[in-house]
């Protein structure tokens, strides 16, 4: 009876222990090793001796099972020696039942049995947070990008403020309105802005107007995208720099008719290709060294006398003093933007024949018979640190000179008039040619649109007729169609007849 | 001599700004939305992180005149994609082709 109760107790205890072991997360069974050594004398040299010979992948499972087996007989052994013999038999039985295919005492040449052990996810074993190293890398990258965004944005903002402050006084002396976002009421003109208008983190603009002989001047600060890590790396690779662009708009009577461009070689080809007016009116590029300028510049000019008139001594002096300052000077009375911006110089930037919501816009564009040209002077300067100074200091010092230069050039272009009759005739001829091609394309588009509309009407009529299921109507419609086709064919036949006669 | 003329004042119009936009903001929004959908539907954690990245890059390259709601919505979508993907499967992420 004592023996029975003790075995029953031992069995219950084992069950409890095994259930706890299963529910515990990081159960290595090493606790049972300690437990065994503390509590019980080492009784199973045979079973423990067998474990090193088994392969490592199976060792965990085998050990765990063996340890469970050990635990079962041990309490009984400790209590009663008689039980030990039976337990040995039990051990053997267990071994035989559990490991039928393997022989722990057999030769090591036999291949180990295939036991598939489920992979425990890394985050559930010992290392919790170390397993999430990919997420850590992502978070660090995101934080790095955000820090770069803040630093880049601040730097661009500081540059813009510095440039504006250095030019503010001169601008206020020359323009009635400095800084207009187009939305404030006209009565608030007196409030002068202290900051440039921010279009994006790398584009700041300033609108100046109210000066004789020009309509307006737009000052654009086009900075490198320092706020975006990828763009700033690309800028380093491509070696792009910050630019200031002055775009002066003239009215019709303020400027004569010519197209001229002076640009650095690296952007002359691009401008010649992309700018619609330069590609239409300036057939070839010439080196600028003939006019006393550096050989790194090229001239695109419609009329010969313009380049001599525009590039005078003062401009040549400025360019020699600051060799890389000017990126390009573009003067044009036929400015319509770049080819990528507008497919058709007249229409707003949408593709030509579409029948979606832009049809109304297209119709308005086609109804107007004039091209939307602007008369502009565009001057682009590079902002590059010089003489070992920082970019901000260089920009502050140089931007004043740049504004002086632009004001001088603005007046010069506004006052220049073509002198020779040949130049005027050539200019008029060029403009007429472009106007004719434009009108032809507009007519063609109008015809195509009218034809499309007619076809749609016919389709709608056909659908109505087919739906009505009235044989009379269908017959009448078929007759109409037949007559239309005959009419279409007939004129051609008539022309053939006249020719033969 | 005063060079200012108040009778020659013209109001600013946005059409005068030359569009030097490379469209990065729009591409990033599109990629963000696609990756968020992939993360939500296919439970790919990597896509969720890429979506969050592209939302941030799109925000950095956006213009002031553009609607802020789109940027905000792409942020929220990418964040929700990440949270939902991790709730469904808390296991750590594996970068494809790296492991």
XYZ file of C-alpha atoms in Angstrom:
600
model
C 0.000 0.000 0.000
C 2.799 2.339 0.904
C 4.486 1.547 -2.367
C 1.318 2.148 -4.345
C 0.562 5.472 -2.752
C 4.098 6.630 -3.221
C 4.065 5.701 -6.893
C 0.734 7.398 -7.388
C 2.001 10.516 -5.693
C 5.139 10.431 -7.754
C 3.143 10.055 -10.934
C 0.901 13.010 -10.094
C 3.931 15.090 -9.219
C 5.518 14.208 -12.561
C 2.416 15.187 -14.429
C 2.337 18.569 -12.724
C 5.989 19.171 -13.424
C 5.653 18.264 -17.097
C 2.652 20.563 -17.522
C 4.551 23.444 -15.960
C 7.495 22.736 -18.200
C 5.337 22.929 -21.291
C 3.670 26.207 -20.389
C 6.898 27.947 -19.344
C 8.407 30.052 -22.213
C 12.137 29.658 -21.827
C 12.251 26.158 -20.504
C 15.643 24.645 -21.111
C 15.231 21.658 -18.878
C 18.514 22.700 -17.388
C 16.525 23.308 -14.238
C 15.759 19.643 -14.155
C 19.424 18.874 -14.410
C 20.050 20.904 -11.278
C 17.000 19.430 -9.682
C 18.268 15.941 -10.467
C 21.748 16.565 -9.106
C 20.445 18.171 -5.950
C 17.722 15.768 -5.139
C 18.808 12.432 -6.435
C 21.947 10.347 -6.584
C 23.106 9.657 -10.153
C 21.430 6.336 -10.889
C 21.419 6.166 -14.650
C 24.964 6.160 -15.950
C 23.923 3.991 -18.878
C 21.304 6.382 -20.223
C 23.441 9.481 -19.746
C 26.402 7.706 -21.355
C 24.346 7.038 -24.442
C 23.368 10.643 -25.073
C 26.739 11.980 -26.348
C 26.769 9.492 -29.192
C 23.446 10.761 -30.612
C 23.540 13.688 -33.046
C 23.077 17.176 -31.749
C 19.834 17.954 -33.538
C 18.121 15.144 -31.797
C 19.952 15.566 -28.525
C 17.541 18.154 -27.143
C 14.500 16.036 -27.699
C 16.189 12.853 -26.649
C 17.574 14.457 -23.554
C 14.231 15.926 -22.623
C 12.531 12.586 -23.061
C 15.316 10.799 -21.200
C 15.141 13.291 -18.398
C 11.433 12.754 -18.112
C 12.115 9.066 -18.018
C 14.777 9.599 -15.388
C 12.455 11.670 -13.279
C 9.805 9.049 -13.284
C 11.871 6.238 -11.805
C 14.026 8.425 -9.545
C 11.583 9.296 -6.783
C 10.611 5.664 -6.574
C 14.242 4.632 -6.463
C 14.972 7.011 -3.683
C 12.133 5.540 -1.688
C 12.559 1.849 -2.320
C 15.400 -0.172 -3.774
C 13.098 -2.872 -4.985
C 11.545 -0.556 -7.472
C 14.781 0.192 -9.213
C 14.854 -3.145 -11.076
C 11.387 -2.567 -12.459
C 12.331 0.954 -13.376
C 15.317 -0.248 -15.317
C 12.970 -2.473 -17.231
C 10.697 0.493 -17.727
C 13.622 2.479 -19.031
C 14.437 -0.170 -21.541
C 10.817 -0.451 -22.544
C 10.615 3.262 -22.970
C 13.730 3.307 -25.047
C 12.536 0.528 -27.262
C 9.136 2.045 -27.742
C 10.319 5.550 -28.287
C 13.312 4.850 -30.467
C 12.398 1.849 -32.481
C 14.508 2.664 -35.492
C 17.613 3.749 -33.612
C 20.026 1.753 -31.485
C 21.828 3.959 -28.979
C 24.463 1.314 -28.364
C 24.755 0.400 -32.020
C 27.345 1.464 -34.583
C 27.751 5.182 -35.296
C 27.687 4.535 -39.074
C 23.926 4.419 -39.152
C 22.320 7.619 -40.430
C 20.481 9.593 -37.767
C 16.735 9.434 -37.920
C 14.981 12.438 -39.467
C 13.341 14.407 -36.746
C 11.764 17.655 -37.727
C 12.131 20.159 -34.974
C 9.912 23.181 -35.267
C 11.788 26.447 -35.513
C 11.140 28.639 -32.578
C 10.867 32.288 -33.672
C 13.864 34.272 -32.575
C 11.782 36.746 -30.624
C 10.366 34.016 -28.406
C 13.688 32.473 -27.429
C 16.282 34.113 -25.256
C 16.869 37.358 -27.207
C 13.655 39.397 -27.482
C 14.570 42.820 -28.812
C 17.812 41.774 -30.491
C 15.763 39.781 -32.975
C 14.184 42.996 -34.272
C 17.406 44.335 -35.732
C 15.858 45.010 -39.162
C 13.207 47.190 -37.595
C 15.924 48.968 -35.661
C 17.832 49.682 -38.873
C 14.645 51.031 -40.482
C 13.878 53.284 -37.552
C 17.446 54.593 -37.494
C 17.268 55.286 -41.251
C 13.965 57.128 -40.825
C 15.313 59.202 -37.971
C 18.430 59.981 -40.003
C 16.273 61.162 -42.915
C 14.136 63.309 -40.638
C 17.181 64.899 -39.017
C 18.613 65.649 -42.473
C 15.233 67.120 -43.482
C 15.252 69.522 -40.551
C 18.869 70.533 -41.070
C 18.431 71.008 -44.837
C 15.240 72.995 -44.444
C 16.845 75.295 -41.886
C 19.889 75.876 -44.076
C 17.785 76.742 -47.131
C 15.639 79.051 -45.051
C 18.681 80.853 -43.644
C 20.142 81.288 -47.132
C 16.879 82.719 -48.436
C 16.604 85.151 -45.538
C 20.210 86.287 -45.962
C 19.808 86.886 -49.710
C 16.524 88.703 -49.281
C 17.893 90.973 -46.568
C 20.880 91.907 -48.706
C 18.636 92.871 -51.656
C 15.610 94.220 -49.840
C 16.602 97.873 -49.729
C 17.596 98.083 -53.361
C 14.401 96.337 -54.396
C 12.272 98.744 -52.390
C 14.034 101.682 -54.034
C 13.295 100.355 -57.518
C 9.861 98.775 -57.217
C 6.564 99.953 -55.811
C 5.519 96.507 -54.678
C 8.053 94.056 -53.291
C 6.460 90.753 -52.381
C 2.977 89.873 -53.550
C 1.310 86.486 -53.259
C -1.588 87.462 -55.519
C -4.176 86.902 -52.818
C -4.047 89.891 -50.463
C -6.308 92.849 -51.190
C -4.857 95.808 -53.022
C -5.348 98.087 -50.032
C -2.711 96.171 -48.112
C 0.151 96.990 -50.438
C 1.785 99.210 -47.855
C 2.601 96.279 -45.637
C 6.013 95.177 -46.803
C 7.016 91.590 -46.397
C 10.133 90.641 -44.501
C 10.364 87.164 -45.920
C 10.301 85.664 -49.328
C 7.343 83.564 -50.355
C 8.083 79.890 -49.811
C 6.909 77.668 -52.640
C 8.646 74.567 -51.333
C 11.543 73.811 -49.019
C 13.998 74.549 -51.835
C 12.138 77.208 -53.864
C 11.616 80.771 -52.619
C 10.065 83.488 -54.797
C 9.587 87.229 -54.662
C 7.317 89.246 -56.931
C 8.346 92.832 -57.641
C 6.354 95.244 -59.725
C 5.744 98.950 -60.272
C 8.657 100.190 -62.368
C 8.783 101.996 -65.709
C 9.295 100.006 -68.906
C 8.636 96.597 -67.293
C 5.545 94.810 -66.072
C 7.091 92.750 -63.294
C 10.129 90.936 -62.042
C 10.037 87.531 -60.420
C 12.973 86.586 -58.225
C 13.377 82.843 -57.733
C 15.823 81.209 -55.373
C 16.232 77.659 -56.633
C 18.226 75.842 -53.996
C 19.537 72.326 -53.953
C 17.013 70.026 -52.274
C 18.902 69.822 -49.034
C 15.782 68.675 -47.195
C 15.770 65.341 -49.056
C 18.725 63.075 -48.380
C 18.567 61.394 -51.774
C 18.399 64.657 -53.694
C 21.281 66.183 -51.779
C 23.402 63.098 -52.512
C 22.418 63.332 -56.186
C 23.378 67.005 -56.174
C 26.809 66.132 -54.815
C 27.260 63.495 -57.521
C 25.975 65.711 -60.351
C 27.647 68.794 -58.805
C 24.578 71.016 -59.145
C 24.493 74.258 -57.209
C 22.030 76.847 -55.956
C 20.804 79.412 -58.473
C 19.054 82.768 -58.415
C 16.808 83.392 -61.410
C 15.442 86.822 -62.294
C 12.531 86.747 -64.757
C 11.536 90.179 -66.053
C 8.287 90.530 -68.004
C 7.879 93.347 -70.516
C 4.735 94.602 -72.184
C 4.431 94.733 -75.963
C 5.653 98.278 -76.479
C 8.566 97.991 -74.022
C 10.634 95.536 -76.010
C 11.646 95.068 -79.618
C 11.302 91.818 -81.515
C 14.340 89.572 -81.117
C 15.432 86.322 -79.512
C 18.857 86.044 -77.906
C 20.573 83.730 -75.465
C 24.004 83.738 -73.855
C 24.634 80.546 -71.907
C 27.359 78.392 -70.485
C 28.252 75.455 -72.680
C 26.908 72.916 -70.207
C 23.388 74.311 -70.412
C 23.423 75.914 -73.882
C 22.666 72.628 -75.604
C 19.889 71.848 -73.150
C 18.290 75.281 -73.569
C 18.548 75.089 -77.342
C 16.788 71.734 -77.246
C 14.139 72.461 -74.644
C 13.161 76.091 -75.111
C 10.561 76.399 -77.864
C 11.525 79.926 -78.942
C 15.256 79.189 -79.049
C 14.735 76.069 -81.144
C 12.401 77.927 -83.533
C 14.278 81.212 -83.961
C 17.956 80.482 -83.302
C 19.278 77.911 -85.720
C 22.899 77.700 -84.558
C 25.203 78.201 -81.603
C 28.309 80.370 -81.740
C 31.226 80.630 -79.372
C 31.192 83.734 -77.188
C 34.916 84.419 -77.325
C 34.414 86.474 -80.487
C 32.611 89.038 -78.374
C 35.380 89.242 -75.843
C 33.883 86.808 -73.367
C 35.157 83.557 -71.934
C 35.179 80.545 -74.256
C 33.021 78.619 -71.809
C 29.986 80.569 -73.032
C 27.962 80.216 -76.215
C 25.620 82.609 -77.990
C 22.315 81.735 -79.643
C 21.013 84.737 -81.535
C 18.325 85.260 -84.115
C 19.780 88.512 -85.420
C 23.441 89.413 -85.702
C 23.255 92.971 -84.415
C 21.558 91.969 -81.170
C 24.543 90.183 -79.664
C 26.807 93.210 -80.280
C 24.218 95.561 -78.825
C 23.382 93.546 -75.720
C 26.899 92.487 -74.792
C 28.519 95.858 -74.123
C 31.628 96.681 -72.107
C 29.878 96.818 -68.770
C 28.447 93.363 -69.164
C 31.738 92.009 -70.418
C 33.499 93.526 -67.392
C 31.063 91.915 -64.999
C 31.488 88.549 -66.653
C 35.243 88.795 -66.556
C 35.173 89.856 -62.903
C 32.890 86.977 -61.880
C 33.680 84.306 -64.434
C 31.255 81.590 -63.382
C 28.523 83.740 -61.927
C 26.166 83.883 -64.911
C 24.590 80.613 -65.938
C 22.544 82.044 -68.795
C 20.889 85.202 -70.110
C 17.756 84.632 -72.191
C 16.001 87.520 -73.918
C 12.945 86.798 -76.030
C 9.759 88.386 -77.265
C 8.391 84.961 -78.242
C 8.830 83.115 -74.965
C 6.423 80.195 -74.571
C 8.196 77.966 -72.067
C 9.845 74.615 -72.559
C 8.753 71.749 -74.770
C 8.181 69.470 -71.783
C 5.888 71.937 -70.047
C 3.488 72.475 -72.932
C 2.953 70.161 -75.885
C 1.143 72.967 -77.671
C 2.336 76.482 -76.957
C -1.229 77.753 -77.048
C -3.120 75.239 -74.956
C -2.763 74.711 -71.219
C -0.518 71.772 -70.294
C -2.787 68.911 -71.377
C -2.316 66.518 -74.317
C -4.048 67.669 -77.497
C -7.058 65.659 -78.640
C -8.809 64.235 -75.598
C -12.499 64.018 -75.031
C -12.479 64.247 -71.270
C -13.105 67.225 -68.995
C -10.356 69.270 -70.597
C -12.424 69.631 -73.766
C -13.682 73.033 -72.642
C -10.122 74.246 -72.051
C -9.053 72.960 -75.433
C -11.967 74.643 -77.090
C -11.027 77.962 -75.525
C -7.462 77.458 -76.640
C -8.500 76.668 -80.181
C -10.898 79.572 -80.358
C -8.098 82.034 -79.664
C -6.081 82.667 -82.769
C -3.022 84.150 -81.075
C -0.180 82.373 -79.366
C 0.309 83.174 -75.697
C 3.807 84.604 -75.868
C 5.626 86.526 -73.196
C 8.321 89.126 -73.587
C 10.950 88.210 -71.062
C 14.457 88.739 -69.868
C 15.656 85.766 -67.814
C 18.996 85.892 -66.028
C 20.238 82.949 -63.982
C 23.155 83.251 -61.561
C 25.070 80.532 -59.767
C 25.538 80.679 -56.018
C 28.853 79.038 -55.308
C 31.070 79.653 -52.266
C 34.126 81.669 -53.279
C 37.405 82.810 -51.747
C 37.132 80.297 -48.957
C 33.958 81.900 -47.601
C 30.843 80.010 -46.661
C 27.923 79.820 -49.051
C 25.826 82.177 -46.958
C 28.480 84.895 -46.822
C 29.199 84.603 -50.561
C 25.487 84.792 -51.355
C 24.986 87.905 -49.253
C 27.896 89.705 -50.877
C 27.249 88.578 -54.434
C 23.471 88.945 -54.620
C 23.709 92.741 -54.434
C 26.001 92.763 -57.474
C 23.657 90.427 -59.269
C 20.700 92.722 -58.702
C 22.682 95.718 -59.975
C 23.541 93.765 -63.083
C 19.941 92.730 -63.682
C 18.615 96.264 -63.274
C 21.196 97.548 -65.736
C 20.440 94.810 -68.270
C 16.706 95.323 -67.788
C 16.996 98.975 -68.791
C 19.297 98.142 -71.673
C 16.953 95.583 -73.182
C 13.976 97.883 -72.668
C 15.674 100.746 -74.479
C 17.232 98.750 -77.306
C 15.629 98.975 -80.737
C 16.677 97.257 -83.935
C 18.423 99.709 -86.230
C 18.898 97.966 -89.569
C 15.971 97.329 -91.872
C 17.272 93.903 -92.790
C 17.140 92.758 -89.187
C 13.588 94.007 -88.829
C 12.521 92.326 -92.035
C 14.163 89.062 -91.013
C 12.526 89.199 -87.590
C 9.087 89.856 -89.107
C 9.544 87.077 -91.610
C 10.489 84.581 -88.911
C 7.502 85.516 -86.813
C 5.125 85.255 -89.720
C 6.455 81.793 -90.549
C 5.952 80.556 -86.996
C 2.511 82.160 -86.840
C 1.455 80.396 -90.031
C 2.571 76.990 -88.836
C 0.768 77.622 -85.587
C -2.460 78.595 -87.338
C -2.236 75.524 -89.552
C -1.878 73.245 -86.575
C -4.785 74.991 -84.847
C -6.962 74.589 -87.964
C -6.043 70.967 -88.241
C -6.952 70.357 -84.636
C -10.259 72.160 -85.103
C -11.077 70.027 -88.124
C -10.231 66.848 -86.279
C -12.416 67.893 -83.384
C -15.316 68.783 -85.698
C -15.009 65.426 -87.425
C -15.009 63.615 -84.126
C -18.099 65.487 -83.071
C -19.852 64.583 -86.313
C -19.011 60.932 -85.881
C -20.298 60.961 -82.363
C -23.540 62.532 -83.486
C -23.944 59.903 -86.158
C -23.294 57.142 -83.658
C -25.861 58.603 -81.308
C -28.418 58.800 -84.112
C -27.681 55.238 -85.124
C -28.197 54.018 -81.600
C -31.504 55.844 -81.381
C -32.652 54.400 -84.674
C -31.615 50.862 -83.758
C -33.284 51.098 -80.371
C -36.551 52.393 -81.760
C -37.160 49.112 -83.682
C -39.128 50.950 -86.309
C -38.336 49.569 -89.792
C -39.416 52.820 -91.452
C -36.992 54.903 -89.420
C -34.199 52.437 -90.043
C -34.851 52.497 -93.752
C -34.837 56.304 -93.802
C -31.602 56.440 -91.828
C -29.945 53.952 -94.171
C -30.966 56.113 -97.133
C -29.478 59.175 -95.465
C -26.219 57.371 -94.833
C -26.096 56.213 -98.405
C -26.629 59.755 -99.708
C -23.877 61.078 -97.446
C -21.433 58.508 -98.725
C -22.281 59.314 -102.317
C -21.696 63.009 -101.653
C -18.354 62.267 -100.097
C -17.256 60.227 -103.081
C -18.645 62.453 -105.778
C -16.364 65.563 -105.549
C -13.313 63.375 -106.087
C -14.869 61.876 -109.132
C -15.693 65.309 -110.463
C -12.129 66.453 -110.064
C -10.932 63.408 -111.955
C -13.280 64.205 -114.813
C -12.075 67.793 -115.168
C -8.483 66.696 -115.253
C -9.070 64.116 -117.938
C -10.777 66.674 -120.121
C 15.480 109.746 -59.357
C 12.639 107.572 -58.170
C 12.279 104.569 -60.440
C 8.993 103.433 -59.016
C 5.715 103.731 -60.886
C 2.563 102.791 -59.059
C 0.586 102.831 -62.316
C 2.572 99.847 -63.606
C 1.664 97.460 -60.812
C 0.631 93.942 -61.836
C -0.585 91.301 -59.422
C 1.251 88.041 -59.015
C -0.182 84.947 -60.703
C 1.034 81.401 -60.061
C 1.401 80.740 -63.786
C 4.573 82.853 -63.833
C 6.479 80.323 -61.762
C 8.376 78.031 -64.056
C 7.526 74.452 -63.196
C 10.783 72.736 -62.374
C 8.935 69.914 -60.727
C 10.354 66.453 -61.241
C 7.211 64.779 -59.960
C 9.006 63.031 -57.108
C 6.253 63.884 -54.676
C 3.596 62.238 -56.858
C 5.696 59.117 -57.445
C 6.352 58.782 -53.742
C 2.649 59.075 -52.954
C 1.863 56.374 -55.488
C 4.589 54.047 -54.219
C 3.461 54.682 -50.658
C -0.103 53.695 -51.436
C 0.903 50.596 -53.395
C 3.274 49.407 -50.684
C 0.667 50.046 -47.987
C -1.810 47.894 -49.880
C 0.796 45.160 -50.307
C 1.592 45.273 -46.618
C -2.074 45.082 -45.617
C -3.195 42.456 -48.124
C -0.104 40.286 -48.438
C 1.208 40.875 -44.886
C 4.674 41.877 -46.069
C 6.318 43.934 -43.332
C 9.050 45.238 -45.606
C 6.440 46.908 -47.822
C 4.979 48.684 -44.829
C 8.311 50.230 -43.938
C 8.914 51.234 -47.562
C 5.485 52.869 -47.575
C 6.359 54.898 -44.488
C 9.664 55.910 -46.059
C 8.041 57.034 -49.279
C 5.393 59.009 -47.372
C 8.171 60.912 -45.611
C 10.126 61.470 -48.840
C 6.959 62.673 -50.563
C 6.327 65.092 -47.722
C 9.895 66.443 -47.924
C 9.606 67.069 -51.671
C 6.088 68.471 -51.688
C 5.234 72.048 -52.530
C 3.484 74.409 -50.170
C 0.684 74.933 -52.700
C -0.106 71.220 -52.761
C -2.839 69.814 -50.585
C -1.519 68.729 -47.191
C -4.331 66.238 -46.771
C -2.830 63.869 -49.330
C 0.500 63.767 -47.538
C -1.249 63.281 -44.197
C -3.412 60.488 -45.546
C -0.438 58.641 -47.026
C 1.316 58.914 -43.645
C -1.681 57.489 -41.856
C -2.106 54.712 -44.383
C 1.505 53.598 -44.121
C 1.481 53.778 -40.303
C -1.722 51.736 -40.144
C -0.246 49.194 -42.568
C 2.774 48.709 -40.301
C 0.737 48.482 -37.098
C -1.757 46.006 -38.550
C 0.963 43.843 -40.086
C 2.788 43.589 -36.758
C -0.374 42.887 -34.845
C -1.146 39.999 -37.166
C 2.358 38.583 -36.953
C 4.696 39.957 -34.268
C 7.711 38.034 -35.588
C 10.636 40.203 -36.667
C 10.917 41.338 -40.256
C 13.118 39.588 -42.760
C 14.495 41.561 -45.670
C 13.941 39.486 -48.822
C 17.036 38.073 -50.560
C 19.188 39.034 -47.619
C 18.550 35.929 -45.459
